Coordinates of C-alpha atoms in Angstrom, one line a residue:
M1 CA -318.3 -162.8 94.6
A2 CA -321.5 -161.0 95.3
L3 CA -322.6 -160.2 98.8
D4 CA -325.5 -162.2 100.2
P5 CA -328.8 -160.4 99.4
K6 CA -330.0 -161.0 103.0
L7 CA -326.9 -159.2 104.3
L8 CA -327.4 -156.3 101.9
A9 CA -331.0 -155.9 103.1
I10 CA -329.9 -155.3 106.7
L11 CA -326.8 -153.2 106.2
A12 CA -327.0 -149.5 106.8
D13 CA -324.6 -146.6 106.8
P14 CA -323.3 -146.3 110.4
Q15 CA -323.7 -142.5 110.2
D16 CA -327.1 -141.8 108.6
K17 CA -328.6 -145.3 109.1
G18 CA -329.8 -145.3 105.4
P19 CA -329.5 -148.0 102.9
L20 CA -326.3 -148.9 101.0
Y21 CA -325.9 -150.0 97.4
Y22 CA -323.5 -152.7 96.4
I23 CA -321.3 -151.9 93.5
E24 CA -320.0 -155.4 92.6
D25 CA -317.3 -154.4 90.0
E26 CA -315.7 -152.0 92.6
N27 CA -316.4 -154.3 95.5
C28 CA -317.8 -151.6 97.7
L29 CA -321.0 -150.4 99.4
Y30 CA -322.1 -147.0 98.3
N31 CA -324.0 -144.3 100.2
P32 CA -325.2 -141.7 97.6
R33 CA -326.5 -139.4 100.4
L34 CA -323.1 -138.9 102.0
K35 CA -321.0 -139.6 98.8
R36 CA -319.2 -142.3 100.6
C37 CA -318.0 -145.9 99.8
Y38 CA -317.2 -148.7 102.2
C39 CA -314.8 -151.4 101.0
V40 CA -315.6 -155.0 101.0
K41 CA -312.5 -157.1 101.9
D42 CA -312.6 -160.9 101.7
D43 CA -316.5 -160.7 101.4
I44 CA -316.7 -158.8 104.6
P45 CA -318.0 -155.1 104.5
V46 CA -315.7 -152.7 106.4
M47 CA -318.3 -150.5 108.0
L48 CA -316.0 -148.1 109.8
I49 CA -316.6 -144.4 109.0
D50 CA -312.9 -143.6 109.5
E51 CA -312.0 -146.2 106.8
A52 CA -314.7 -145.2 104.3
M53 CA -313.8 -143.3 101.1
N54 CA -315.4 -139.9 100.7
L55 CA -316.0 -139.2 97.0
D56 CA -315.6 -135.9 95.3
D57 CA -318.4 -134.7 92.9
A58 CA -316.8 -136.2 89.8
E59 CA -316.2 -139.6 91.5
N60 CA -319.7 -139.6 93.0
T61 CA -321.2 -139.0 89.5
R62 CA -319.1 -141.8 88.1
V63 CA -320.3 -144.2 90.8
Q64 CA -323.9 -143.2 90.5
N65 CA -323.8 -144.0 86.7
K66 CA -322.8 -147.6 87.3

């Protein structure tokens, strides 16, 4: 299930306060500036820096090409 566009419009990365991009097939919110993904569990974004996944360069390139 896709996240509500209104929610996506107001969500920001808790560290750099920039926009996030929803990757529906991986069910995560992506921050290309910090190479970080936040999981979405049960349609609720988990916006905790400690629980985010930091991507290495190869993974970051793969996600950016989606």
